[in-house]
Amino acid sequence: MLSERIFNISNQKDFNEITLEVFSYQFQHNKVYREFCELLNRNPENVQTIEQIPFLPIEFFKKKKVISGLASEEIIFTSSGTTGLNTSKHYVTNLKVYEQSFLKAFELFYGKPKEMVVLALLPSYLERRGSSLIYMADSLIKRSKHPESGFYLDELENLQKKLSALDKSGKKILLLGVSFALLDLVENYDFNLKNTTIMETGGMKGRRKEMIREELHQILSQGFGVEKIHSEYGMTELLSQAYSERDGIFGTPPWMKILIRDAEDALSYLPAHKTGGINVIDLANFNSCSFIATQDLGRKIEKDQTEILGRFDNSDIRGCNLLIL
């Protein structure tokens, strides 16, 4: 079974082989992606390496039904967007694959959810339907098995009391929050946390002015009394997430890979430490499209480490996890 092979990738050779297999499958069974590949004269016969695979511009998810195969969708995830802008739609035909992807990736970086209290401060996401982040956070909360785990909308005072008490109890805590809400929290309350991981998911959602990551993380670090701020990099169009333990340097699970394309030549790639556009291979996306050219900027630091820098200036305001340069 393809999903089992994808989530058991253990080396680069396996990744390369399965990636080319997924490309061939999606070329055959994804009408939108095939038409795009044919415009570039790329097909399974002349694509021999990962670097030769065409990456579908993420804007296609706003205008087309990007899906592989004939199965009907179980759920449609939508981006938050802003008034007057089109939102992306991700037609997910197998929710179990999404659950397997985010759970295995989370455990790879942070361990099992049942070993921690999971608190989610995601007001802008809770206020709408179709958020893949809410689906993931809800699953992590349920799997944590702790009665203290849960969502918070605008109850900042209740969250402050809960978080401070839990931290003093010595329990392992994860606070997952959208950037503007975390800023609201530290501006209104003082913290000195010892056992809590703070993970920002990006996004001011029009509630605050955008700021560079360094400024955001410095404010949050001082406000919560923690040494480092973690980050999650994910978006509606993906079924996998990358995670950063500090400084915006992200690692990916074995079935996900980030490539840096030349901003002026979309079919060429840049060496380490050069800034360019982010292409994402997400093999968990085999039922939609696994090869996505995002509107994000980044640079490779090491082989499997990527610094996420922000968005291209001409990109529209998005609901995914990034910060303006």
PDB file of C-alpha atoms in Angstrom:
ATOM      1  CA  MET A   1       0.000   0.000   0.000  1.00  0.00           C
ATOM      2  CA  LEU A   2       1.420   3.375  -1.047  1.00  0.00           C
ATOM      3  CA  SER A   3       0.620   5.210   2.196  1.00  0.00           C
ATOM      4  CA  GLU A   4       2.423   2.583   4.275  1.00  0.00           C
ATOM      5  CA  ARG A   5       5.521   2.882   2.094  1.00  0.00           C
ATOM      6  CA  ILE A   6       5.435   6.681   2.251  1.00  0.00           C
ATOM      7  CA  PHE A   7       5.286   6.795   6.042  1.00  0.00           C
ATOM      8  CA  ASN A   8       8.067   4.230   6.350  1.00  0.00           C
ATOM      9  CA  ILE A   9      10.642   6.065   4.226  1.00  0.00           C
ATOM     10  CA  SER A  10      13.997   5.737   5.967  1.00  0.00           C
ATOM     11  CA  ASN A  11      16.602   6.962   3.462  1.00  0.00           C
ATOM     12  CA  GLN A  12      17.115   9.211   0.448  1.00  0.00           C
ATOM     13  CA  LYS A  13      17.008   6.314  -1.997  1.00  0.00           C
ATOM     14  CA  ASP A  14      13.531   5.294  -0.815  1.00  0.00           C
ATOM     15  CA  PHE A  15      12.373   8.911  -0.936  1.00  0.00           C
ATOM     16  CA  ASN A  16      13.604   9.399  -4.502  1.00  0.00           C
ATOM     17  CA  GLU A  17      12.030   6.174  -5.769  1.00  0.00           C
ATOM     18  CA  ILE A  18       8.638   6.807  -4.165  1.00  0.00           C
ATOM     19  CA  THR A  19       8.664  10.462  -5.241  1.00  0.00           C
ATOM     20  CA  LEU A  20       9.098   9.498  -8.896  1.00  0.00           C
ATOM     21  CA  GLU A  21       6.396   6.850  -8.485  1.00  0.00           C
ATOM     22  CA  VAL A  22       3.991   9.433  -7.026  1.00  0.00           C
ATOM     23  CA  PHE A  23       4.830  11.820  -9.870  1.00  0.00           C
ATOM     24  CA  SER A  24       3.969   9.152 -12.427  1.00  0.00           C
ATOM     25  CA  TYR A  25       0.720   8.329 -10.618  1.00  0.00           C
ATOM     26  CA  GLN A  26      -0.363  11.962 -10.405  1.00  0.00           C
ATOM     27  CA  PHE A  27       0.566  12.620 -14.024  1.00  0.00           C
ATOM     28  CA  GLN A  28      -1.769   9.791 -14.997  1.00  0.00           C
ATOM     29  CA  HIS A  29      -4.629  10.485 -12.568  1.00  0.00           C
ATOM     30  CA  ASN A  30      -4.637  14.245 -11.857  1.00  0.00           C
ATOM     31  CA  LYS A  31      -6.124  16.134 -14.808  1.00  0.00           C
ATOM     32  CA  VAL A  32      -5.102  19.590 -13.584  1.00  0.00           C
ATOM     33  CA  TYR A  33      -1.546  18.549 -12.801  1.00  0.00           C
ATOM     34  CA  ARG A  34      -1.146  16.622 -16.056  1.00  0.00           C
ATOM     35  CA  GLU A  35      -2.201  19.619 -18.143  1.00  0.00           C
ATOM     36  CA  PHE A  36       0.317  21.754 -16.279  1.00  0.00           C
ATOM     37  CA  CYS A  37       3.102  19.207 -16.838  1.00  0.00           C
ATOM     38  CA  GLU A  38       2.291  18.929 -20.530  1.00  0.00           C
ATOM     39  CA  LEU A  39       2.624  22.694 -20.936  1.00  0.00           C
ATOM     40  CA  LEU A  40       6.192  22.285 -19.654  1.00  0.00           C
ATOM     41  CA  ASN A  41       6.771  19.179 -21.790  1.00  0.00           C
ATOM     42  CA  ARG A  42       7.420  17.069 -18.704  1.00  0.00           C
ATOM     43  CA  ASN A  43       6.168  13.507 -18.316  1.00  0.00           C
ATOM     44  CA  PRO A  44       7.225  10.225 -16.635  1.00  0.00           C
ATOM     45  CA  GLU A  45       9.345   9.333 -19.662  1.00  0.00           C
ATOM     46  CA  ASN A  46      11.604  12.386 -19.510  1.00  0.00           C
ATOM     47  CA  VAL A  47      11.545  13.039 -15.747  1.00  0.00           C
ATOM     48  CA  GLN A  48      14.327  10.995 -14.160  1.00  0.00           C
ATOM     49  CA  THR A  49      15.178  13.059 -11.050  1.00  0.00           C
ATOM     50  CA  ILE A  50      13.289  14.992  -8.389  1.00  0.00           C
ATOM     51  CA  GLU A  51      14.666  18.268  -9.730  1.00  0.00           C
ATOM     52  CA  GLN A  52      12.994  17.627 -13.106  1.00  0.00           C
ATOM     53  CA  ILE A  53       9.514  17.285 -11.600  1.00  0.00           C
ATOM     54  CA  PRO A  54       7.195  20.258 -12.301  1.00  0.00           C
ATOM     55  CA  PHE A  55       5.812  21.986  -9.196  1.00  0.00           C
ATOM     56  CA  LEU A  56       2.226  23.172  -9.433  1.00  0.00           C
ATOM     57  CA  PRO A  57       1.809  26.860  -8.446  1.00  0.00           C
ATOM     58  CA  ILE A  58      -0.204  27.019  -5.251  1.00  0.00           C
ATOM     59  CA  GLU A  59      -2.673  29.450  -6.862  1.00  0.00           C
ATOM     60  CA  PHE A  60      -4.215  26.491  -8.719  1.00  0.00           C
ATOM     61  CA  PHE A  61      -5.853  25.410  -5.464  1.00  0.00           C
ATOM     62  CA  LYS A  62      -7.925  28.599  -5.620  1.00  0.00           C
ATOM     63  CA  LYS A  63      -9.275  28.058  -9.114  1.00  0.00           C
ATOM     64  CA  LYS A  64      -9.222  24.302  -9.802  1.00  0.00           C
ATOM     65  CA  LYS A  65     -10.254  21.075  -8.136  1.00  0.00           C
ATOM     66  CA  VAL A  66      -6.820  19.538  -7.618  1.00  0.00           C
ATOM     67  CA  ILE A  67      -7.399  15.860  -7.009  1.00  0.00           C
ATOM     68  CA  SER A  68      -5.844  12.551  -8.092  1.00  0.00           C
ATOM     69  CA  GLY A  69      -8.022   9.588  -8.895  1.00  0.00           C
ATOM     70  CA  LEU A  70     -11.801   9.190  -8.876  1.00  0.00           C
ATOM     71  CA  ALA A  71     -12.515   9.009  -5.139  1.00  0.00           C
ATOM     72  CA  SER A  72     -14.860  11.596  -3.633  1.00  0.00           C
ATOM     73  CA  GLU A  73     -13.592  13.970  -0.980  1.00  0.00           C
ATOM     74  CA  GLU A  74     -14.254  13.227   2.690  1.00  0.00           C
ATOM     75  CA  ILE A  75     -13.603  16.824   3.670  1.00  0.00           C
ATOM     76  CA  ILE A  76     -12.672  20.119   2.022  1.00  0.00           C
ATOM     77  CA  PHE A  77     -10.084  22.185   3.880  1.00  0.00           C
ATOM     78  CA  THR A  78     -10.108  25.904   3.086  1.00  0.00           C
ATOM     79  CA  SER A  79      -7.601  28.688   3.656  1.00  0.00           C
ATOM     80  CA  SER A  80      -8.628  31.648   5.790  1.00  0.00           C
ATOM     81  CA  GLY A  81      -7.818  34.333   3.217  1.00  0.00           C
ATOM     82  CA  THR A  82      -9.247  37.817   3.655  1.00  0.00           C
ATOM     83  CA  THR A  83     -12.353  39.590   2.409  1.00  0.00           C
ATOM     84  CA  GLY A  84     -12.344  39.944  -1.367  1.00  0.00           C
ATOM     85  CA  LEU A  85      -9.654  37.317  -1.947  1.00  0.00           C
ATOM     86  CA  ASN A  86     -10.176  33.825  -3.281  1.00  0.00           C
ATOM     87  CA  THR A  87      -9.496  31.036  -0.809  1.00  0.00           C
ATOM     88  CA  SER A  88      -7.721  27.778  -1.502  1.00  0.00           C
ATOM     89  CA  LYS A  89      -9.624  24.517  -1.332  1.00  0.00           C
ATOM     90  CA  HIS A  90      -7.948  21.200  -0.602  1.00  0.00           C
ATOM     91  CA  TYR A  91     -10.128  18.213  -1.470  1.00  0.00           C
ATOM     92  CA  VAL A  92      -9.054  15.431   0.901  1.00  0.00           C
ATOM     93  CA  THR A  93     -10.234  11.978  -0.148  1.00  0.00           C
ATOM     94  CA  ASN A  94      -8.747  10.080   2.793  1.00  0.00           C
ATOM     95  CA  LEU A  95      -8.706  11.709   6.214  1.00  0.00           C
ATOM     96  CA  LYS A  96      -6.821   8.767   7.688  1.00  0.00           C
ATOM     97  CA  VAL A  97      -3.815   9.721   5.570  1.00  0.00           C
ATOM     98  CA  TYR A  98      -3.914  13.276   6.949  1.00  0.00           C
ATOM     99  CA  GLU A  99      -4.224  11.994  10.507  1.00  0.00           C
ATOM    100  CA  GLN A 100      -1.356   9.579   9.983  1.00  0.00           C
ATOM    101  CA  SER A 101       0.807  12.317   8.488  1.00  0.00           C
ATOM    102  CA  PHE A 102       0.367  14.984  11.158  1.00  0.00           C
ATOM    103  CA  LEU A 103       0.494  12.514  14.031  1.00  0.00           C
ATOM    104  CA  LYS A 104       3.666  10.745  12.882  1.00  0.00           C
ATOM    105  CA  ALA A 105       5.372  14.082  12.171  1.00  0.00           C
ATOM    106  CA  PHE A 106       4.358  15.525  15.537  1.00  0.00           C
ATOM    107  CA  GLU A 107       5.608  12.453  17.392  1.00  0.00           C
ATOM    108  CA  LEU A 108       8.870  12.571  15.447  1.00  0.00           C
ATOM    109  CA  PHE A 109       9.608  16.079  16.728  1.00  0.00           C
ATOM    110  CA  TYR A 110       7.778  16.245  20.083  1.00  0.00           C
ATOM    111  CA  GLY A 111       6.808  12.783  21.239  1.00  0.00           C
ATOM    112  CA  LYS A 112       3.355  11.340  21.863  1.00  0.00           C
ATOM    113  CA  PRO A 113       0.513  13.805  22.580  1.00  0.00           C
ATOM    114  CA  LYS A 114      -0.633  11.672  25.536  1.00  0.00           C
ATOM    115  CA  GLU A 115       2.536  12.703  27.345  1.00  0.00           C
ATOM    116  CA  MET A 116       1.577  16.403  27.407  1.00  0.00           C
ATOM    117  CA  VAL A 117      -1.225  18.861  28.015  1.00  0.00           C
ATOM    118  CA  VAL A 118      -2.189  20.503  24.710  1.00  0.00           C
ATOM    119  CA  LEU A 119      -3.616  24.036  24.827  1.00  0.00           C
ATOM    120  CA  ALA A 120      -4.688  25.735  21.578  1.00  0.00           C
ATOM    121  CA  LEU A 121      -5.090  29.516  21.296  1.00  0.00           C
ATOM    122  CA  LEU A 122      -6.432  29.755  17.745  1.00  0.00           C
ATOM    123  CA  PRO A 123      -9.292  32.300  17.751  1.00  0.00           C
ATOM    124  CA  SER A 124      -9.186  33.242  14.072  1.00  0.00           C
ATOM    125  CA  TYR A 125      -9.314  29.572  13.061  1.00  0.00           C
ATOM    126  CA  LEU A 126     -12.044  28.615  15.528  1.00  0.00           C
ATOM    127  CA  GLU A 127     -14.256  31.354  14.111  1.00  0.00           C
ATOM    128  CA  ARG A 128     -14.588  29.687  10.709  1.00  0.00           C
ATOM    129  CA  ARG A 129     -15.135  26.232   9.224  1.00  0.00           C
ATOM    130  CA  GLY A 130     -12.762  24.116   7.171  1.00  0.00           C
ATOM    131  CA  SER A 131      -9.459  24.760   8.939  1.00  0.00           C
ATOM    132  CA  SER A 132      -6.957  21.908   8.672  1.00  0.00           C
ATOM    133  CA  LEU A 133      -5.060  23.396  11.630  1.00  0.00           C
ATOM    134  CA  ILE A 134      -8.143  23.149  13.848  1.00  0.00           C
ATOM    135  CA  TYR A 135      -8.631  19.550  12.733  1.00  0.00           C
ATOM    136  CA  MET A 136      -5.040  18.738  13.685  1.00  0.00           C
ATOM    137  CA  ALA A 137      -5.149  20.607  17.004  1.00  0.00           C
ATOM    138  CA  ASP A 138      -8.446  18.942  17.946  1.00  0.00           C
ATOM    139  CA  SER A 139      -6.950  15.524  17.273  1.00  0.00           C
ATOM    140  CA  LEU A 140      -3.863  16.295  19.360  1.00  0.00           C
ATOM    141  CA  ILE A 141      -6.051  17.565  22.213  1.00  0.00           C
ATOM    142  CA  LYS A 142      -8.154  14.389  22.175  1.00  0.00           C
ATOM    143  CA  ARG A 143      -5.076  12.178  22.019  1.00  0.00           C
ATOM    144  CA  SER A 144      -3.424  13.987  24.926  1.00  0.00           C
ATOM    145  CA  LYS A 145      -5.918  12.299  27.288  1.00  0.00           C
ATOM    146  CA  HIS A 146      -5.523  15.184  29.740  1.00  0.00           C
ATOM    147  CA  PRO A 147      -8.755  16.832  30.968  1.00  0.00           C
ATOM    148  CA  GLU A 148      -6.917  20.177  31.086  1.00  0.00           C
ATOM    149  CA  SER A 149      -6.262  20.107  27.318  1.00  0.00           C
ATOM    150  CA  GLY A 150      -8.517  22.240  25.154  1.00  0.00           C
ATOM    151  CA  PHE A 151      -9.192  25.238  22.894  1.00  0.00           C
ATOM    152  CA  TYR A 152      -9.324  28.872  23.925  1.00  0.00           C
ATOM    153  CA  LEU A 153     -11.057  31.605  21.961  1.00  0.00           C
ATOM    154  CA  ASP A 154     -10.955  34.923  23.820  1.00  0.00           C
ATOM    155  CA  GLU A 155     -10.673  33.645  27.392  1.00  0.00           C
ATOM    156  CA  LEU A 156      -7.183  35.033  27.974  1.00  0.00           C
ATOM    157  CA  GLU A 157      -7.607  35.356  31.747  1.00  0.00           C
ATOM    158  CA  ASN A 158      -8.738  31.740  32.041  1.00  0.00           C
ATOM    159  CA  LEU A 159      -5.851  30.619  29.862  1.00  0.00           C
ATOM    160  CA  GLN A 160      -3.351  32.595  31.959  1.00  0.00           C
ATOM    161  CA  LYS A 161      -4.547  30.958  35.168  1.00  0.00           C
ATOM    162  CA  LYS A 162      -4.638  27.495  33.618  1.00  0.00           C
ATOM    163  CA  LEU A 163      -1.226  27.800  31.965  1.00  0.00           C
ATOM    164  CA  SER A 164       0.517  29.166  35.057  1.00  0.00           C
ATOM    165  CA  ALA A 165      -0.974  26.492  37.323  1.00  0.00           C
ATOM    166  CA  LEU A 166      -0.152  23.656  34.936  1.00  0.00           C
ATOM    167  CA  ASP A 167       3.402  24.872  34.451  1.00  0.00           C
ATOM    168  CA  LYS A 168       3.998  25.017  38.206  1.00  0.00           C
ATOM    169  CA  SER A 169       2.628  21.476  38.564  1.00  0.00           C
ATOM    170  CA  GLY A 170       5.545  20.209  36.477  1.00  0.00           C
ATOM    171  CA  LYS A 171       3.392  18.779  33.693  1.00  0.00           C
ATOM    172  CA  LYS A 172       4.708  18.901  30.129  1.00  0.00           C
ATOM    173  CA  ILE A 173       2.663  21.505  28.236  1.00  0.00           C
ATOM    174  CA  LEU A 174       2.316  22.600  24.616  1.00  0.00           C
ATOM    175  CA  LEU A 175       0.678  25.959  23.863  1.00  0.00           C
ATOM    176  CA  LEU A 176      -0.134  26.192  20.164  1.00  0.00           C
ATOM    177  CA  GLY A 177      -1.171  29.688  19.151  1.00  0.00           C
ATOM    178  CA  VAL A 178      -1.704  32.132  16.317  1.00  0.00           C
ATOM    179  CA  SER A 179       0.770  35.014  16.543  1.00  0.00           C
ATOM    180  CA  PHE A 180      -1.584  37.918  17.284  1.00  0.00           C
ATOM    181  CA  ALA A 181      -3.319  35.996  20.096  1.00  0.00           C
ATOM    182  CA  LEU A 182      -0.016  35.024  21.724  1.00  0.00           C
ATOM    183  CA  LEU A 183       0.988  38.692  21.639  1.00  0.00           C
ATOM    184  CA  ASP A 184      -2.328  39.655  23.247  1.00  0.00           C
ATOM    185  CA  LEU A 185      -1.650  37.122  25.998  1.00  0.00           C
ATOM    186  CA  VAL A 186       1.854  38.307  26.925  1.00  0.00           C
ATOM    187  CA  GLU A 187       0.854  41.983  26.747  1.00  0.00           C
ATOM    188  CA  ASN A 188      -1.866  41.430  29.353  1.00  0.00           C
ATOM    189  CA  TYR A 189      -0.242  38.880  31.691  1.00  0.00           C
ATOM    190  CA  ASP A 190       3.173  38.022  33.100  1.00  0.00           C
ATOM    191  CA  PHE A 191       4.644  34.534  32.796  1.00  0.00           C
ATOM    192  CA  ASN A 192       7.753  32.693  33.909  1.00  0.00           C
ATOM    193  CA  LEU A 193       7.260  29.271  32.358  1.00  0.00           C
ATOM    194  CA  LYS A 194       9.537  26.297  32.969  1.00  0.00           C
ATOM    195  CA  ASN A 195       7.721  23.298  31.500  1.00  0.00           C
ATOM    196  CA  THR A 196       5.871  24.805  28.534  1.00  0.00           C
ATOM    197  CA  THR A 197       6.644  24.742  24.810  1.00  0.00           C
ATOM    198  CA  ILE A 198       5.290  27.805  23.001  1.00  0.00           C
ATOM    199  CA  MET A 199       4.584  27.108  19.331  1.00  0.00           C
ATOM    200  CA  GLU A 200       3.441  29.901  17.033  1.00  0.00           C
ATOM    201  CA  THR A 201       1.580  29.120  13.844  1.00  0.00           C
ATOM    202  CA  GLY A 202       2.146  32.554  12.292  1.00  0.00           C
ATOM    203  CA  GLY A 203      -0.473  34.991  11.144  1.00  0.00           C
ATOM    204  CA  MET A 204      -1.700  38.387  12.291  1.00  0.00           C
ATOM    205  CA  LYS A 205      -5.013  37.891  10.432  1.00  0.00           C
ATOM    206  CA  GLY A 206      -5.372  41.641   9.988  1.00  0.00           C
ATOM    207  CA  ARG A 207      -5.535  42.107  13.773  1.00  0.00           C
ATOM    208  CA  ARG A 208      -2.013  43.580  14.051  1.00  0.00           C
ATOM    209  CA  LYS A 209       0.724  44.896  11.829  1.00  0.00           C
ATOM    210  CA  GLU A 210       3.007  42.246  10.431  1.00  0.00           C
ATOM    211  CA  MET A 211       6.459  41.985  12.003  1.00  0.00           C
ATOM    212  CA  ILE A 212       9.619  40.067  11.249  1.00  0.00           C
ATOM    213  CA  ARG A 213      10.055  36.732  13.012  1.00  0.00           C
ATOM    214  CA  GLU A 214      13.001  37.882  15.115  1.00  0.00           C
ATOM    215  CA  GLU A 215      10.923  40.680  16.654  1.00  0.00           C
ATOM    216  CA  LEU A 216       7.925  38.418  17.233  1.00  0.00           C
ATOM    217  CA  HIS A 217       9.984  35.673  18.855  1.00  0.00           C
ATOM    218  CA  GLN A 218      11.881  38.123  21.052  1.00  0.00           C
ATOM    219  CA  ILE A 219       8.627  39.585  22.405  1.00  0.00           C
ATOM    220  CA  LEU A 220       7.106  36.146  22.975  1.00  0.00           C
ATOM    221  CA  SER A 221      10.266  34.729  24.525  1.00  0.00           C
ATOM    222  CA  GLN A 222      10.481  37.571  27.024  1.00  0.00           C
ATOM    223  CA  GLY A 223       6.740  37.570  27.677  1.00  0.00           C
ATOM    224  CA  PHE A 224       6.502  33.858  28.433  1.00  0.00           C
ATOM    225  CA  GLY A 225       9.882  33.662  30.158  1.00  0.00           C
ATOM    226  CA  VAL A 226      11.125  30.919  27.823  1.00  0.00           C
ATOM    227  CA  GLU A 227      14.434  30.594  26.030  1.00  0.00           C
ATOM    228  CA  LYS A 228      13.060  29.785  22.577  1.00  0.00           C
ATOM    229  CA  ILE A 229       9.874  29.908  20.546  1.00  0.00           C
ATOM    230  CA  HIS A 230       8.878  26.984  18.359  1.00  0.00           C
ATOM    231  CA  SER A 231       7.089  27.298  15.010  1.00  0.00           C
ATOM    232  CA  GLU A 232       4.899  25.137  12.786  1.00  0.00           C
ATOM    233  CA  TYR A 233       5.013  25.462   8.988  1.00  0.00           C
ATOM    234  CA  GLY A 234       1.948  24.127   7.277  1.00  0.00           C
ATOM    235  CA  MET A 235      -0.816  25.258   4.965  1.00  0.00           C
ATOM    236  CA  THR A 236      -4.209  24.283   3.642  1.00  0.00           C
ATOM    237  CA  GLU A 237      -2.756  22.774   0.491  1.00  0.00           C
ATOM    238  CA  LEU A 238      -0.455  20.378   2.384  1.00  0.00           C
ATOM    239  CA  LEU A 239      -1.118  17.340   4.554  1.00  0.00           C
ATOM    240  CA  SER A 240       2.283  17.500   6.296  1.00  0.00           C
ATOM    241  CA  GLN A 241       4.001  20.030   8.546  1.00  0.00           C
ATOM    242  CA  ALA A 242       7.554  21.144   9.160  1.00  0.00           C
ATOM    243  CA  TYR A 243       8.633  22.217  12.652  1.00  0.00           C
ATOM    244  CA  SER A 244      11.170  24.668  14.053  1.00  0.00           C
ATOM    245  CA  GLU A 245      12.576  24.544  17.572  1.00  0.00           C
ATOM    246  CA  ARG A 246      14.094  28.009  17.262  1.00  0.00           C
ATOM    247  CA  ASP A 247      15.126  30.830  14.910  1.00  0.00           C
ATOM    248  CA  GLY A 248      12.801  29.821  12.091  1.00  0.00           C
ATOM    249  CA  ILE A 249      14.987  26.855  11.084  1.00  0.00           C
ATOM    250  CA  PHE A 250      12.634  24.055  10.049  1.00  0.00           C
ATOM    251  CA  GLY A 251      13.057  20.318   9.784  1.00  0.00           C
ATOM    252  CA  THR A 252      10.734  18.048   7.829  1.00  0.00           C
ATOM    253  CA  PRO A 253       9.467  14.484   8.325  1.00  0.00           C
ATOM    254  CA  PRO A 254      11.024  11.852   5.997  1.00  0.00           C
ATOM    255  CA  TRP A 255       8.153  12.014   3.475  1.00  0.00           C
ATOM    256  CA  MET A 256       8.377  15.800   3.068  1.00  0.00           C
ATOM    257  CA  LYS A 257      11.125  17.829   1.409  1.00  0.00           C
ATOM    258  CA  ILE A 258      11.710  21.536   0.767  1.00  0.00           C
ATOM    259  CA  LEU A 259      13.578  22.732  -2.329  1.00  0.00           C
ATOM    260  CA  ILE A 260      14.646  26.319  -3.028  1.00  0.00           C
ATOM    261  CA  ARG A 261      13.936  27.493  -6.562  1.00  0.00           C
ATOM    262  CA  ASP A 262      15.478  30.451  -8.338  1.00  0.00           C
ATOM    263  CA  ALA A 263      13.024  33.357  -8.070  1.00  0.00           C
ATOM    264  CA  GLU A 264      13.825  34.382 -11.644  1.00  0.00           C
ATOM    265  CA  ASP A 265      13.960  30.891 -13.154  1.00  0.00           C
ATOM    266  CA  ALA A 266      11.283  28.678 -11.628  1.00  0.00           C
ATOM    267  CA  LEU A 267      12.789  25.493 -13.120  1.00  0.00           C
ATOM    268  CA  SER A 268      16.230  25.997 -11.551  1.00  0.00           C
ATOM    269  CA  TYR A 269      17.344  25.400  -7.957  1.00  0.00           C
ATOM    270  CA  LEU A 270      19.686  27.305  -5.683  1.00  0.00           C
ATOM    271  CA  PRO A 271      22.553  26.064  -3.496  1.00  0.00           C
ATOM    272  CA  ALA A 272      22.588  26.348   0.293  1.00  0.00           C
ATOM    273  CA  HIS A 273      22.348  29.814   1.866  1.00  0.00           C
ATOM    274  CA  LYS A 274      20.850  31.395  -1.273  1.00  0.00           C
ATOM    275  CA  THR A 275      17.358  32.888  -0.925  1.00  0.00           C
ATOM    276  CA  GLY A 276      14.637  31.790  -3.317  1.00  0.00           C
ATOM    277  CA  GLY A 277      11.110  30.472  -3.633  1.00  0.00           C
ATOM    278  CA  ILE A 278      10.029  27.418  -1.656  1.00  0.00           C
ATOM    279  CA  ASN A 279       8.909  24.271  -3.463  1.00  0.00           C
ATOM    280  CA  VAL A 280       7.437  21.550  -1.261  1.00  0.00           C
ATOM    281  CA  ILE A 281       7.295  17.825  -1.886  1.00  0.00           C
ATOM    282  CA  ASP A 282       4.606  16.372   0.368  1.00  0.00           C
ATOM    283  CA  LEU A 283       4.200  12.685  -0.445  1.00  0.00           C
ATOM    284  CA  ALA A 284       1.250  12.462   1.946  1.00  0.00           C
ATOM    285  CA  ASN A 285      -0.547  14.534  -0.692  1.00  0.00           C
ATOM    286  CA  PHE A 286      -0.571  11.639  -3.157  1.00  0.00           C
ATOM    287  CA  ASN A 287      -4.372  11.905  -3.515  1.00  0.00           C
ATOM    288  CA  SER A 288      -4.160  15.568  -4.577  1.00  0.00           C
ATOM    289  CA  CYS A 289      -0.797  17.033  -5.650  1.00  0.00           C
ATOM    290  CA  SER A 290       2.507  16.299  -3.928  1.00  0.00           C
ATOM    291  CA  PHE A 291       4.532  18.945  -5.785  1.00  0.00           C
ATOM    292  CA  ILE A 292       3.655  22.524  -4.868  1.00  0.00           C
ATOM    293  CA  ALA A 293       5.403  25.790  -5.699  1.00  0.00           C
ATOM    294  CA  THR A 294       4.526  28.099  -2.804  1.00  0.00           C
ATOM    295  CA  GLN A 295       4.674  31.887  -2.593  1.00  0.00           C
ATOM    296  CA  ASP A 296       7.102  31.649   0.310  1.00  0.00           C
ATOM    297  CA  LEU A 297      10.750  32.617   0.531  1.00  0.00           C
ATOM    298  CA  GLY A 298      13.450  30.571   2.200  1.00  0.00           C
ATOM    299  CA  ARG A 299      16.976  29.235   2.046  1.00  0.00           C
ATOM    300  CA  LYS A 300      18.654  25.953   2.788  1.00  0.00           C
ATOM    301  CA  ILE A 301      20.876  25.958   5.866  1.00  0.00           C
ATOM    302  CA  GLU A 302      21.875  22.314   5.842  1.00  0.00           C
ATOM    303  CA  LYS A 303      20.736  19.236   3.937  1.00  0.00           C
ATOM    304  CA  ASP A 304      17.462  18.826   5.818  1.00  0.00           C
ATOM    305  CA  GLN A 305      17.204  22.238   7.472  1.00  0.00           C
ATOM    306  CA  THR A 306      15.446  25.217   5.881  1.00  0.00           C
ATOM    307  CA  GLU A 307      15.031  28.780   7.081  1.00  0.00           C
ATOM    308  CA  ILE A 308      11.577  30.131   6.246  1.00  0.00           C
ATOM    309  CA  LEU A 309      11.908  33.850   5.580  1.00  0.00           C
ATOM    310  CA  GLY A 310       8.511  35.119   4.476  1.00  0.00           C
ATOM    311  CA  ARG A 311       6.440  35.789   1.364  1.00  0.00           C
ATOM    312  CA  PHE A 312       7.085  37.209  -2.042  1.00  0.00           C
ATOM    313  CA  ASP A 313       6.057  40.877  -2.032  1.00  0.00           C
ATOM    314  CA  ASN A 314       3.404  40.356  -4.712  1.00  0.00           C
ATOM    315  CA  SER A 315       1.699  37.481  -2.911  1.00  0.00           C
ATOM    316  CA  ASP A 316      -1.765  38.033  -1.518  1.00  0.00           C
ATOM    317  CA  ILE A 317      -2.328  37.938   2.240  1.00  0.00           C
ATOM    318  CA  ARG A 318      -2.605  34.293   3.198  1.00  0.00           C
ATOM    319  CA  GLY A 319      -3.811  32.368   6.200  1.00  0.00           C
ATOM    320  CA  CYS A 320      -0.869  29.976   6.322  1.00  0.00           C
ATOM    321  CA  ASN A 321       2.004  29.906   8.733  1.00  0.00           C
ATOM    322  CA  LEU A 322       4.483  32.581   7.576  1.00  0.00           C
ATOM    323  CA  LEU A 323       5.603  36.069   8.344  1.00  0.00           C
ATOM    324  CA  ILE A 324       6.179  39.034   6.044  1.00  0.00           C
ATOM    325  CA  LEU A 325       9.855  39.912   5.500  1.00  0.00           C
TER     326      LEU A 325
END
